[in-house]
Coordinates of C-alpha atoms and ligand atoms in Angstrom, one line a residue:
X2 CA 0.0 0.0 0.0
X3 CA 1.5 3.4 -0.9
X4 CA 2.4 5.5 2.1
X5 CA 0.7 8.6 0.8
X6 CA -2.7 7.0 0.8
X7 CA -2.9 6.8 4.6
X8 CA -0.7 9.6 5.8
X9 CA -3.4 11.3 7.7
X10 CA -4.5 8.1 9.5
X11 CA -3.3 7.9 13.1
X12 CA -4.9 4.5 13.3
X13 CA -2.5 3.3 10.7
X14 CA 0.5 4.8 12.5
X15 CA -0.5 3.0 15.7
X16 CA -0.8 -0.2 13.7
X17 CA 2.6 0.2 12.3
X18 CA 4.2 0.7 15.7
X19 CA 2.9 -2.7 16.6
X20 CA 4.6 -4.3 13.5
X21 CA 6.5 -7.5 14.2
X22 CA 10.2 -7.0 15.2
X23 CA 13.3 -8.3 13.4
X24 CA 13.5 -12.0 13.0
X25 CA 9.8 -12.6 13.1
X26 CA 8.0 -13.7 9.9
X27 CA 7.4 -10.7 7.7
X28 CA 3.6 -10.7 7.9
X29 CA 2.3 -7.6 6.2
X30 CA 0.3 -5.6 8.9
X31 CA -3.2 -4.9 7.8
X32 CA -3.5 -1.1 7.7
X33 CA -6.7 -0.1 9.4
X34 CA -8.6 3.1 10.0
X35 CA -11.7 3.7 12.2
X36 CA -14.8 5.8 12.4
X37 CA -13.2 8.5 14.4
X38 CA -10.5 8.9 11.8
X39 CA -12.9 8.8 8.9
X40 CA -15.0 11.5 10.3
X41 CA -11.9 13.7 10.7
X42 CA -10.6 12.8 7.3
X43 CA -13.9 13.5 5.6
X44 CA -14.2 16.9 7.2
X45 CA -10.6 17.9 6.4
X46 CA -10.9 16.6 2.8
X47 CA -13.8 19.1 2.4
X48 CA -11.9 22.1 3.7
X49 CA -13.5 22.1 7.2
X50 CA -10.8 23.5 9.5
X51 CA -12.6 24.6 12.6
X52 CA -15.0 22.7 14.9
X53 CA -17.2 24.5 17.6
X54 CA -18.3 22.1 20.3
X55 CA -18.3 20.6 23.7
X56 CA -16.8 17.2 24.6
X57 CA -18.2 14.2 26.5
X58 CA -19.5 10.7 25.8
X59 CA -19.3 9.6 23.0
X60 CA -17.3 12.3 21.3
X61 CA -14.5 13.1 23.8
X62 CA -11.9 11.1 21.9
X63 CA -13.1 12.6 18.6
X64 CA -12.4 16.1 19.9
X65 CA -8.9 15.0 21.0
X66 CA -8.1 13.4 17.7
X67 CA -9.4 16.3 15.8
X68 CA -7.1 18.6 17.6
X69 CA -4.2 16.1 17.1
X70 CA -4.9 16.0 13.4
X71 CA -4.8 19.8 13.0
X72 CA -8.4 20.8 13.1
X73 CA -9.0 23.8 15.3
X74 CA -11.4 22.7 18.1
X75 CA -13.0 25.6 19.9
X76 CA -14.5 24.2 23.1
X77 CA -17.5 26.1 24.7
X78 CA -19.2 26.1 28.0
X79 CA -22.7 25.5 26.5
X80 CA -23.6 23.8 23.2
X81 CA -26.1 26.5 22.2
X82 CA -23.2 29.0 22.0
X83 CA -21.1 26.6 20.1
X84 CA -24.0 26.1 17.7
X85 CA -24.6 29.8 17.2
X86 CA -20.8 30.2 16.6
X87 CA -21.0 27.5 13.9
X88 CA -24.1 29.1 12.3
X89 CA -22.5 32.5 11.9
X90 CA -19.2 31.0 10.8
X91 CA -21.2 29.5 8.0
X92 CA -22.7 32.9 7.1
X93 CA -19.3 34.5 7.1
X94 CA -17.3 31.9 5.2
X95 CA -19.8 30.1 2.8
X96 CA -18.5 26.9 4.3
X97 CA -20.8 25.0 6.7
X98 CA -20.0 25.8 10.3
X99 CA -19.7 22.6 12.3
X100 CA -21.0 22.2 15.8
X101 CA -20.1 19.0 17.7
X102 CA -22.1 17.8 20.7
X103 CA -22.8 14.8 22.9
X104 CA -26.1 13.0 22.9
X105 CA -29.5 13.9 24.2
X106 CA -29.1 17.0 26.4
X107 CA -26.0 18.2 24.5
X108 CA -27.8 17.6 21.2
X109 CA -30.9 19.5 22.4
X110 CA -28.7 22.4 23.5
X111 CA -27.4 22.5 20.0
X112 CA -30.7 22.1 18.3
X113 CA -31.8 25.7 19.0
X114 CA -28.8 26.9 17.0
X115 CA -29.6 24.3 14.3
X116 CA -33.1 25.7 13.9
X117 CA -31.7 29.2 14.0
X118 CA -29.4 28.4 11.1
X119 CA -32.2 27.0 9.1
X120 CA -34.4 30.0 9.8
X121 CA -31.7 32.5 8.9
X122 CA -30.5 30.5 5.8
X123 CA -27.0 30.0 7.3
X124 CA -25.1 26.8 6.3
X125 CA -24.4 24.8 9.4
X126 CA -23.9 21.1 10.4
X127 CA -24.8 19.9 13.8
X128 CA -22.9 16.7 14.5
X129 CA -24.1 14.9 17.6
X130 CA -23.0 11.6 19.1
X131 CA -26.0 9.4 19.9
X132 CA -26.7 6.3 22.0
X133 CA -27.2 2.7 21.0
X134 CA -29.8 2.4 18.3
X135 CA -31.2 -0.9 19.4
X136 CA -31.8 0.3 22.9
X137 CA -33.0 3.7 21.9
X138 CA -35.5 2.3 19.4
X139 CA -36.9 -0.2 22.0
X140 CA -36.8 2.6 24.6
X141 CA -35.0 0.4 27.0
X142 CA -33.3 3.2 28.9
X143 CA -29.9 3.8 27.5
X144 CA -27.5 6.4 28.7
X145 CA -28.8 9.7 27.3
X146 CA -31.4 7.9 25.3
X147 CA -33.1 9.9 22.6
X148 CA -34.3 9.5 19.0
X149 CA -32.2 12.5 18.0
X150 CA -32.7 12.1 14.2
X151 CA -36.5 12.3 14.6
X152 CA -36.3 15.4 16.7
X153 CA -33.8 17.2 14.4
X154 CA -35.8 16.5 11.2
X155 CA -38.5 19.2 11.4
X156 CA -36.0 21.8 12.5
X157 CA -33.2 21.1 10.0
X158 CA -33.0 21.5 6.2
X159 CA -31.9 17.9 6.1
X160 CA -31.0 15.2 8.7
X161 CA -28.9 12.1 8.2
X162 CA -27.6 9.2 10.3
X163 CA -24.5 7.1 9.6
X164 CA -24.4 3.5 11.0
X165 CA -21.3 2.1 9.2
X166 CA -17.8 3.4 9.0
X167 CA -17.8 2.9 5.2
X168 CA -20.7 5.3 4.9
X169 CA -19.1 8.3 6.7
X170 CA -17.8 9.8 3.5
X171 CA -21.3 9.8 2.0
X172 CA -22.9 11.1 5.2
X173 CA -20.5 14.0 5.4
X174 CA -20.8 14.8 1.7
X175 CA -24.6 14.8 1.9
X176 CA -24.5 17.0 4.9
X177 CA -22.2 19.5 3.2
X178 CA -24.3 19.6 0.0
X179 CA -27.6 20.0 1.9
X180 CA -26.2 22.8 4.0
X181 CA -24.7 24.8 1.1
X182 CA -26.7 24.2 -2.0
X183 CA -29.8 26.2 -2.9
X184 CA -31.1 28.1 0.1
X185 CA -28.5 27.4 2.8
X186 CA -29.6 25.9 6.1
X187 CA -28.9 23.8 9.2
X188 CA -28.2 20.1 8.7
X189 CA -28.1 17.4 11.4
X190 CA -25.7 14.5 11.2
X191 CA -26.3 11.8 13.7
X192 CA -23.2 9.6 14.6
X193 CA -24.0 6.8 17.0
X194 CA -21.4 5.9 19.6
X195 CA -20.8 2.5 18.0
X196 CA -19.7 4.1 14.8
X197 CA -16.5 5.7 16.1
X198 CA -14.5 2.6 17.0
X199 CA -15.6 0.6 14.0
X200 CA -12.5 -0.3 12.0
X201 CA -12.0 -1.0 8.4
X202 CA -9.2 -1.3 5.9
X203 CA -7.5 2.0 5.6
X204 CA -7.3 2.0 1.8
X205 CA -11.0 1.2 1.4
X206 CA -11.7 3.8 4.0
X207 CA -9.8 6.4 2.1
X208 CA -11.6 5.5 -1.1
X209 CA -15.0 5.8 0.6
X210 CA -14.5 9.5 1.3
X211 CA -15.9 12.1 -1.0
X212 CA -14.5 15.5 -1.8
X213 CA -17.7 17.4 -2.7
X214 CA -17.4 19.0 -6.1
X215 CA -19.2 22.3 -6.5
X216 CA -21.2 22.2 -3.3
X217 CA -23.1 25.4 -4.0
X218 CA -23.7 25.3 -7.7
X219 CA -24.4 28.5 -9.5
X220 CA -28.1 28.9 -10.3
X221 CA -28.3 31.0 -13.4
X222 CA -31.6 32.9 -13.7
X223 CA -33.8 32.4 -16.8
X224 CA -33.3 35.2 -19.3
X225 CA -37.1 35.8 -19.6
X226 CA -37.3 36.3 -15.8
X227 CA -34.4 38.8 -16.0
X228 CA -36.1 40.6 -18.9
X229 CA -39.4 40.8 -17.0
X230 CA -37.6 42.4 -14.0
X231 CA -35.9 44.9 -16.3
X232 CA -39.2 45.8 -18.0
X233 CA -40.9 46.3 -14.7
X234 CA -38.0 48.5 -13.4
X235 CA -38.4 50.6 -16.6
X236 CA -41.9 51.6 -15.6
X237 CA -40.7 52.8 -12.1
X238 CA -41.0 56.4 -11.1
X239 CA -40.0 55.8 -7.5
X240 CA -37.8 52.7 -7.5
X241 CA -36.2 51.3 -4.3
X242 CA -33.7 48.4 -3.7
X243 CA -33.8 46.4 -0.5
X244 CA -30.6 44.5 0.4
X245 CA -31.0 41.6 2.8
X246 CA -28.6 39.2 4.5
X247 CA -28.8 36.8 1.6
X248 CA -27.1 39.5 -0.5
X249 CA -24.4 39.8 2.2
X250 CA -24.0 36.0 2.3
X251 CA -23.6 35.8 -1.5
X252 CA -20.3 37.7 -1.5
X253 CA -21.3 39.4 -4.8
X254 CA -20.2 42.7 -3.2
X255 CA -18.8 44.5 -6.3
X256 CA -21.7 43.6 -8.6
X257 CA -24.3 44.7 -6.1
X258 CA -22.5 48.0 -5.6
X259 CA -22.4 48.5 -9.4
X260 CA -26.1 47.7 -9.7
X261 CA -27.0 50.2 -7.1
X262 CA -24.6 52.9 -8.4
X263 CA -25.3 52.4 -12.1
X264 CA -29.1 52.6 -11.7
X265 CA -28.9 55.4 -9.1
X266 CA -31.7 53.7 -7.2
X267 CA -32.0 54.5 -3.5
X268 CA -31.5 51.4 -1.3
X269 CA -32.3 50.2 2.2
X270 CA -30.0 47.6 3.8
X271 CA -31.6 45.1 6.2
X272 CA -29.6 45.0 9.4
X273 CA -27.0 42.3 8.4
X274 CA -26.7 43.8 4.9
X275 CA -25.5 47.1 6.4
X276 CA -22.0 47.9 5.1
X277 CA -22.6 46.0 1.8
X278 CA -22.3 49.6 0.6
X279 CA -21.1 52.0 3.3
X280 CA -23.9 53.4 5.4
X281 CA -22.7 56.8 4.5
X282 CA -23.4 56.2 0.8
X283 CA -25.4 59.0 -0.7
X284 CA -28.0 56.5 -2.1
X285 CA -28.6 55.0 1.3
X286 CA -32.2 55.7 2.3
X287 CA -31.9 54.3 5.8
X288 CA -32.5 57.7 7.4
X289 CA -35.7 58.0 5.3
X290 CA -37.0 54.5 5.8
X291 CA -40.5 55.4 6.9
X292 CA -40.8 57.7 3.8
X293 CA -39.5 55.4 1.1
X294 CA -41.4 52.2 2.0
X295 CA -44.9 53.6 1.5
X296 CA -43.8 55.9 -1.4
X297 CA -41.9 53.5 -3.6
X298 CA -43.6 52.1 -6.6
X299 CA -41.2 49.3 -7.7
X300 CA -39.2 47.5 -5.1
X301 CA -36.3 45.2 -5.9
X302 CA -35.7 42.7 -3.1
X303 CA -32.2 41.2 -3.2
X304 CA -31.8 38.4 -0.7
X305 CA -34.4 39.7 1.7
X306 CA -37.7 38.1 2.6
X307 CA -40.9 40.0 3.1
X308 CA -41.3 38.6 6.6
X309 CA -42.1 40.5 9.8
X310 CA -39.0 42.6 9.5
X311 CA -40.5 44.2 6.4
X312 CA -44.0 44.1 7.7
X313 CA -44.9 41.3 5.3
X314 CA -44.8 43.8 2.4
X315 CA -48.1 45.3 3.3
X316 CA -50.0 47.4 5.8
X317 CA -49.3 50.9 7.0
X318 CA -45.5 50.6 6.7
X319 CA -46.1 50.2 3.0
X320 CA -48.8 52.8 2.7
X321 CA -51.7 50.3 2.9
X322 CA -54.9 51.7 4.3
X323 CA -55.3 49.0 6.9
X324 CA -52.8 46.7 8.6
X325 CA -53.3 44.0 6.0
X326 CA -53.9 46.1 2.9
X327 CA -51.5 46.1 0.0
X328 CA -49.7 49.4 -0.5
X329 CA -49.6 49.2 -4.3
X330 CA -45.9 48.5 -4.8
X331 CA -44.8 46.1 -7.4
X332 CA -41.9 43.8 -6.5
X333 CA -38.9 42.2 -8.2
X334 CA -37.5 39.5 -5.9
X335 CA -34.1 38.0 -6.4
X336 CA -33.8 34.9 -4.4
X337 CA -32.4 31.4 -4.7
X338 CA -35.5 29.8 -3.4
X339 CA -38.2 29.4 -6.0
X340 CA -40.8 29.1 -3.3
X341 CA -40.1 32.5 -1.7
X342 CA -42.1 34.6 -4.2
X343 CA -45.7 35.4 -3.3
X344 CA -45.2 34.3 0.3
X345 CA -46.8 37.5 1.5
X346 CA -47.8 39.7 -1.5
X347 CA -47.7 39.3 -5.2
X348 CA -44.3 39.3 -6.7
X349 CA -44.5 40.6 -10.3
X350 CA -41.0 39.7 -11.3
X351 CA -39.4 36.8 -9.4
X352 CA -35.8 36.2 -10.5
X353 CA -34.7 32.8 -9.2
X354 CA -31.1 32.1 -8.9
X355 CA -28.0 32.8 -6.9
X356 CA -27.5 36.5 -6.2
X357 CA -24.1 36.6 -7.9
X358 CA -25.6 35.2 -11.2
X359 CA -28.8 37.2 -10.9
X360 CA -27.2 40.6 -10.3
X361 CA -24.7 40.1 -13.0
X362 CA -27.5 39.1 -15.5
X363 CA -29.4 42.2 -14.5
X364 CA -26.3 44.3 -15.0
X365 CA -26.0 42.9 -18.5
X366 CA -29.6 43.5 -19.3
X367 CA -29.8 47.1 -18.1
X368 CA -26.6 48.0 -20.0
X369 CA -24.3 50.9 -19.3
X370 CA -26.8 53.8 -19.8
X371 CA -29.7 53.2 -17.5
X372 CA -31.6 56.4 -16.9
X373 CA -31.2 57.7 -13.3
X374 CA -34.4 57.9 -11.2
X375 CA -36.4 61.2 -11.4
X376 CA -34.9 64.1 -9.5
X377 CA -38.2 64.6 -7.5
X378 CA -37.9 61.1 -6.0
X379 CA -34.2 61.5 -5.0
X380 CA -34.8 65.1 -3.9
X381 CA -37.7 64.1 -1.6
X382 CA -35.6 61.4 0.0
X383 CA -32.6 63.6 0.5
X384 CA -34.8 66.2 2.2
X385 CA -36.1 63.7 4.7
X386 CA -32.7 62.2 5.2
X387 CA -31.1 65.6 5.9
X388 CA -33.8 66.5 8.4
X389 CA -33.6 63.1 10.2
X390 CA -29.8 63.1 10.3
X391 CA -29.7 66.6 11.8
X392 CA -32.2 65.6 14.4
X393 CA -30.2 62.5 15.3
X394 CA -26.9 64.6 15.4
X395 CA -28.5 66.8 18.0
X396 CA -29.4 63.9 20.2
X397 CA -26.0 62.2 19.7
X398 CA -24.2 65.4 20.8
X399 CA -25.8 65.5 24.2
X400 CA -23.9 64.1 27.1
X401 CA -26.5 63.3 29.8
X402 CA -25.7 61.7 33.1
X403 CA -26.4 58.8 33.4
X404 CA -25.6 58.0 29.8
X405 CA -28.5 57.6 27.4
X406 CA -28.4 54.8 24.8
X407 CA -27.7 57.5 22.2
X408 CA -24.8 59.1 24.0
X409 CA -23.1 55.8 24.6
X410 CA -23.7 54.6 21.1
X411 CA -22.3 57.9 19.7
X412 CA -19.0 56.6 21.1
X413 CA -19.4 53.2 19.5
X414 CA -20.3 54.9 16.2
X415 CA -17.0 56.8 16.3
X416 CA -15.0 53.7 17.3
X417 CA -16.5 51.7 14.4
X418 CA -15.8 54.5 12.0
X419 CA -12.2 54.4 13.0
X420 CA -12.0 50.6 12.8
X421 CA -14.1 49.7 9.8
X422 CA -12.7 46.2 9.7
X423 CA -13.9 45.3 13.1
X424 CA -16.8 42.9 13.4
X425 CA -19.9 44.2 15.2
X426 CA -22.0 41.8 17.2
X427 CA -25.3 43.2 18.5
X428 CA -28.2 41.9 20.6
X429 CA -30.8 43.2 23.0
X430 CA -34.0 45.2 22.4
X431 CA -33.2 48.9 22.8
X432 CA -29.5 48.0 22.7
X433 CA -30.1 46.4 19.3
X434 CA -32.4 49.0 17.7
X435 CA -30.5 52.0 18.7
X436 CA -27.2 50.4 17.6
X437 CA -28.6 49.4 14.3
X438 CA -29.7 53.0 13.5
X439 CA -26.8 54.9 15.1
X440 CA -23.7 52.8 14.3
X441 CA -22.8 53.1 10.6
X442 CA -21.1 50.1 8.9
X443 CA -18.6 50.5 6.2
X444 CA -17.8 47.1 4.9
X445 CA -19.8 43.9 4.0
X446 CA -20.5 41.2 6.5
X447 CA -19.2 43.2 9.5
X448 CA -22.5 43.4 11.4
X449 CA -24.0 40.2 12.8
X450 CA -27.0 40.3 15.1
X451 CA -30.2 38.6 16.4
X452 CA -31.4 37.8 12.8
X453 CA -34.7 36.5 11.6
X454 CA -36.1 35.5 15.0
X455 CA -34.8 38.4 17.0
X456 CA -33.4 36.0 19.5
X457 CA -31.3 36.7 22.5
X458 CA -28.3 34.5 23.2
X459 CA -26.3 34.6 20.0
X460 CA -23.9 37.2 21.4
X461 CA -20.9 35.4 22.8
X462 CA -21.0 32.5 20.3
X463 CA -21.0 35.1 17.5
X464 CA -18.1 36.9 19.2
X465 CA -16.0 33.7 19.4
X466 CA -16.8 32.7 15.8
X467 CA -16.2 36.2 14.4
X468 CA -12.8 36.4 16.1
X469 CA -11.8 32.9 15.1
X470 CA -12.8 33.0 11.5
X471 CA -12.0 36.6 10.6
X472 CA -9.0 37.3 12.9
X473 CA -10.4 40.8 13.3
X474 CA -11.2 42.8 16.4
X475 CA -14.8 42.1 17.6
X476 CA -17.0 44.7 19.2
X477 CA -20.2 43.4 20.9
X478 CA -22.9 45.8 21.9
X479 CA -25.1 43.8 24.3
X480 CA -28.2 44.5 26.3
X481 CA -27.6 43.4 29.9
X482 CA -30.4 40.8 29.5
X483 CA -29.1 39.7 26.1
X484 CA -25.6 39.2 27.5
X485 CA -26.9 37.0 30.3
X486 CA -27.9 34.3 27.9
X487 CA -24.4 33.5 27.0
X488 CA -22.3 35.4 29.5
X489 CA -20.3 32.3 30.7
X490 CA -18.5 32.2 27.3
X491 CA -16.4 35.2 28.6
X492 CA -14.3 32.3 29.9
X493 CA -14.0 30.9 26.4
X494 CA -13.1 34.3 25.0
X495 CA -10.3 34.6 27.7
X496 CA -9.2 30.9 27.2
X497 CA -8.6 31.5 23.5
X498 CA -7.4 35.0 24.2
X499 CA -9.7 36.5 21.5
X500 CA -9.7 40.2 20.6
X501 CA -13.3 40.7 21.8
X502 CA -14.5 44.0 23.4
X503 CA -18.0 43.5 24.9
X504 CA -19.9 46.7 25.8
X505 CA -22.9 46.0 28.0
X506 CA -25.6 48.6 27.8
X507 CA -26.5 48.2 31.4
X508 CA -30.0 49.6 32.1
X509 CA -30.7 47.1 34.9
X510 CA -33.2 45.0 33.0
X511 CA -35.2 43.9 30.1
X512 CA -36.1 47.0 28.1
X513 CA -35.8 49.2 31.3
X514 CA -34.7 48.8 34.8
X515 CA -37.3 50.9 36.6
X516 CA -40.3 48.5 36.7
X517 CA -41.8 47.7 40.1
X518 CA -43.7 44.7 41.4
X519 CA -47.3 46.0 41.3
X520 CA -48.2 44.1 44.5
X521 CA -45.6 45.9 46.5
X522 CA -44.3 42.4 47.5
X523 CA -40.6 41.5 48.0
X524 CA -40.1 39.9 44.6
X525 CA -38.7 42.3 42.0
X526 CA -40.6 42.9 38.7
X527 CA -40.0 40.0 36.2
X528 CA -38.3 42.6 33.9
X529 CA -35.5 43.8 36.2
X530 CA -32.2 42.6 37.5
X531 CA -29.9 43.2 40.4
X532 CA -29.3 47.0 40.3
X533 CA -25.8 48.2 39.2
X534 CA -24.6 44.6 38.6
X535 CA -20.8 44.5 38.1
X536 CA -20.7 42.4 34.9
X537 CA -17.1 43.5 34.3
X538 CA -15.9 41.4 37.2
X539 CA -16.9 38.3 35.2
X540 CA -14.3 39.1 32.6
X541 CA -11.7 39.8 35.4
X542 CA -12.5 36.4 36.9
X543 CA -11.0 34.8 33.8
X544 CA -8.0 37.1 33.4
X545 CA -9.6 39.5 30.9
X546 CA -10.0 43.3 31.4
X547 CA -13.1 44.6 33.1
X548 CA -14.1 48.3 33.1
X549 CA -17.0 50.0 34.7
X550 CA -17.9 53.3 32.9
X551 CA -20.4 56.0 33.7
X552 CA -19.5 58.6 31.1
X553 CA -19.1 58.7 27.4
X554 CA -15.4 59.8 27.8
X555 CA -14.7 56.8 30.0
X556 CA -16.4 54.5 27.5
X557 CA -14.4 55.9 24.6
X558 CA -11.1 55.5 26.5
X559 CA -12.0 51.9 27.5
X560 CA -12.9 50.9 23.9
X561 CA -9.7 52.5 22.5
X562 CA -7.6 50.6 25.1
X563 CA -9.4 47.3 24.3
X564 CA -8.8 47.7 20.6
X565 CA -5.2 48.8 21.0
X566 CA -4.4 45.9 23.3
X567 CA -6.7 43.3 21.5
X568 CA -7.2 41.8 25.0
X569 CA -10.6 40.3 26.0
X570 CA -12.4 43.2 27.5
X571 CA -15.8 43.7 29.1
X572 CA -17.0 47.3 29.5
X573 CA -20.0 47.7 31.8
X574 CA -21.6 50.9 30.6
X575 CA -24.2 52.4 33.0
X576 CA -27.2 53.6 31.0
X577 CA -30.2 55.5 32.2
X578 CA -32.6 52.7 33.5
X579 CA -35.6 54.7 32.3
X580 CA -34.3 55.4 28.8
X581 CA -35.6 52.3 26.9
X582 CA -39.0 51.5 25.5
X583 CA -40.9 48.2 25.8
X584 CA -39.6 45.8 23.1
X585 CA -37.4 48.5 21.6
X586 CA -38.8 49.4 18.2
X587 CA -41.3 46.5 18.0
X588 CA -43.7 47.7 20.6
X589 CA -46.5 47.2 18.2
X590 CA -46.0 43.4 18.3
X591 CA -46.5 43.4 22.0
X592 CA -50.2 42.7 22.9
X593 CA -50.1 44.3 26.3
X594 CA -48.3 47.4 25.1
X595 CA -50.8 47.8 22.3
X596 CA -53.8 47.7 24.7
X597 CA -52.2 50.4 26.8
X598 CA -51.7 52.7 23.8
Ligands
ADP11 P1 -33.1 39.8 5.9 O1 -33.4 39.3 7.3 O2 -31.8 40.5 5.8 O3 -34.2 40.5 5.3 P2 -33.7 37.1 5.0 O4 -33.0 36.2 5.9 O5 -35.1 37.4 5.3 O6 -32.8 38.5 5.0 O7 -33.6 36.7 3.5 C1 -32.5 36.1 3.0 C2 -32.9 35.5 1.6 O8 -31.7 35.3 0.9 C3 -33.6 34.1 1.7 O9 -34.8 34.2 1.1 C4 -32.6 33.2 1.0 O10 -33.3 32.2 0.2 C5 -31.8 34.2 0.1 N1 -30.5 33.7 -0.2 C6 -29.5 33.3 0.6 N2 -28.4 33.1 0.0 C7 -28.6 33.3 -1.3 C8 -27.9 33.3 -2.5 N3 -26.6 32.9 -2.5 N4 -28.4 33.7 -3.7 C9 -29.7 34.0 -3.7 N5 -30.5 34.1 -2.6 C10 -30.0 33.8 -1.4
TPW12 C1 -34.3 33.4 23.4 C2 -37.5 38.1 24.5 C3 -36.5 40.2 23.5 S1 -35.4 41.4 23.9 C4 -35.0 40.8 25.4 C5 -35.8 39.6 25.7 C6 -35.7 38.8 26.9 C7 -34.0 41.4 26.3 C8 -34.0 42.9 26.3 O1 -33.3 43.4 27.3 P1 -31.8 43.9 27.1 O2 -31.9 45.1 26.1 O3 -31.0 42.8 26.3 O4 -31.2 44.3 28.4 P2 -32.5 46.6 26.4 O5 -31.4 47.5 25.9 O6 -33.8 46.8 25.7 O7 -32.6 46.7 27.9 N1 -35.7 34.7 24.9 C9 -35.1 34.6 23.6 N2 -35.2 35.6 22.7 C10 -36.0 36.6 22.9 N3 -36.1 37.5 22.0 C11 -36.6 36.8 24.2 C12 -36.4 35.8 25.1 C13 -36.6 39.3 24.6
MG13 MG1 -31.3 46.0 29.3

């Protein structure tokens, strides 16, 4: 057997060391590999270089051997955070992020992130060890017994189980294809404990592996669909482009920018599409959002769904007379999923394909001399923008004590402007909404946040992944409640010595910190936390830097120090506990708040 064929196989090396000594009959040792090794080799063969996980039965040895074989294994304190890390690594790299967990409870902890990946269209693979099939299926009470495959199925884009070592190559290949092709999503790969020690001939094992060719094939849009879109766009008097996180994921940055600039059409970035063009771009209509949505007549959606984040494409936000009424806009929708069109309102010109191919086809079809939108439309937008920006500048210039969300975020805004390559992680309610509108982004895929579900808990997992896969400085703006969901990963951040600067907008609670128990009893309101909690000490406990700040100047200095040193830092920023609103900007979705209004 040629040496090169099995170089990566430690099992083979171990076999060789047991080869008969001199003088013994020269029996050729049977080179063998095993399930552990084949999983590692299959992942490496497909360019997976980082695993986010948490060890234990039956995957402890797998994590050791992965590290020994040169995979970077990032070990977390809770699987949900490892899962969120994997999901966002997938978004940032266009390679499936891999999360590795133990069975039953570890698996379930990872499942939230798996569902999150599917919902957000991020490519991710959750690999969980599982208990003995025969016992699980007869429900005879195995250690961590659970039918994991059945549970994962409805929450994943696809789910597979591998029972035999010779099928590991196919299992990993299928998982990679399912995660990456078409609309990306979360994939579950179930690896029962018994699979890992199964041994097989090393050469046969090597041959069983598959290097996936073209895992995210281009999907070229049909030329008639492109022409239909161009024809519709030609009729527009008040066109608008909306860029979503699908556009950010697609990494077609140059063509998207050319499309926006060549057509001169104003655009709105969804939160994770901020920076695809710099937020300071003159065609950005962000500061006039509530004007352009109801006023536009033809809207081009690029990798953005008309879900709740866009008020389902109808109702008052879009100029409809009632909450469910159509506002009269016509839509072009560029999306890789052929089922997305018409999910909420009529899509007059669906363009189905990958965003890179679709945008380049559109560019060809519109040619070099596309007429710019009417001056009245651009002028009206500019007028609103100028007014709103001036109003915002006034608020940002204030330095109240205690700090307001705005005065603190004015500092973050400056720091991000000075460090446009830094990754910005953001979660919370007010802490999220104010940051999204105040902090400008300058480059693509720099802002990662709560996503489609608006969930809390992604923060620290995202910080770890962003630092690990980009190597850039990470700045996390966290609500104090949001931070609590994953705060223990500050230890992980310190352990791997990651350049993460966490800024907690500490207003003592969920939305606000001044709620009272209406009964006057001793329990606090369900919405508030320990007053003036010293979150910065958590970071100090693990050897990082903790800073408590009460002024904008102190916040600025602490952030500058963090970025200069690249040390793990947690800045506890004291914010006016009465400065937030219920649910931030989505008060209207809150039944109780609506009744009050
Ligand atoms: P946002 O929350 O920013 O509005 P969504 O998550 O709602 O964005 O929408 C993202 C859309 O992008 C999804 O409908 C998804 O199918 C689509 N998408 C993701 N990747 C691609 C791609 N490479 N090409 C085309 N469409 C894509
Ligand atoms: C997994 C509900 C939405 S926002 C939020 C909660 C609990 C916290 C808001 O407080 P925070 O921000 O972070 O201090 P701020 O600035 O307004 O004070 N569980 C999950 N996801 C969600 N979205 C919730 C609960 C929620
Ligand atoms: Mg809060």
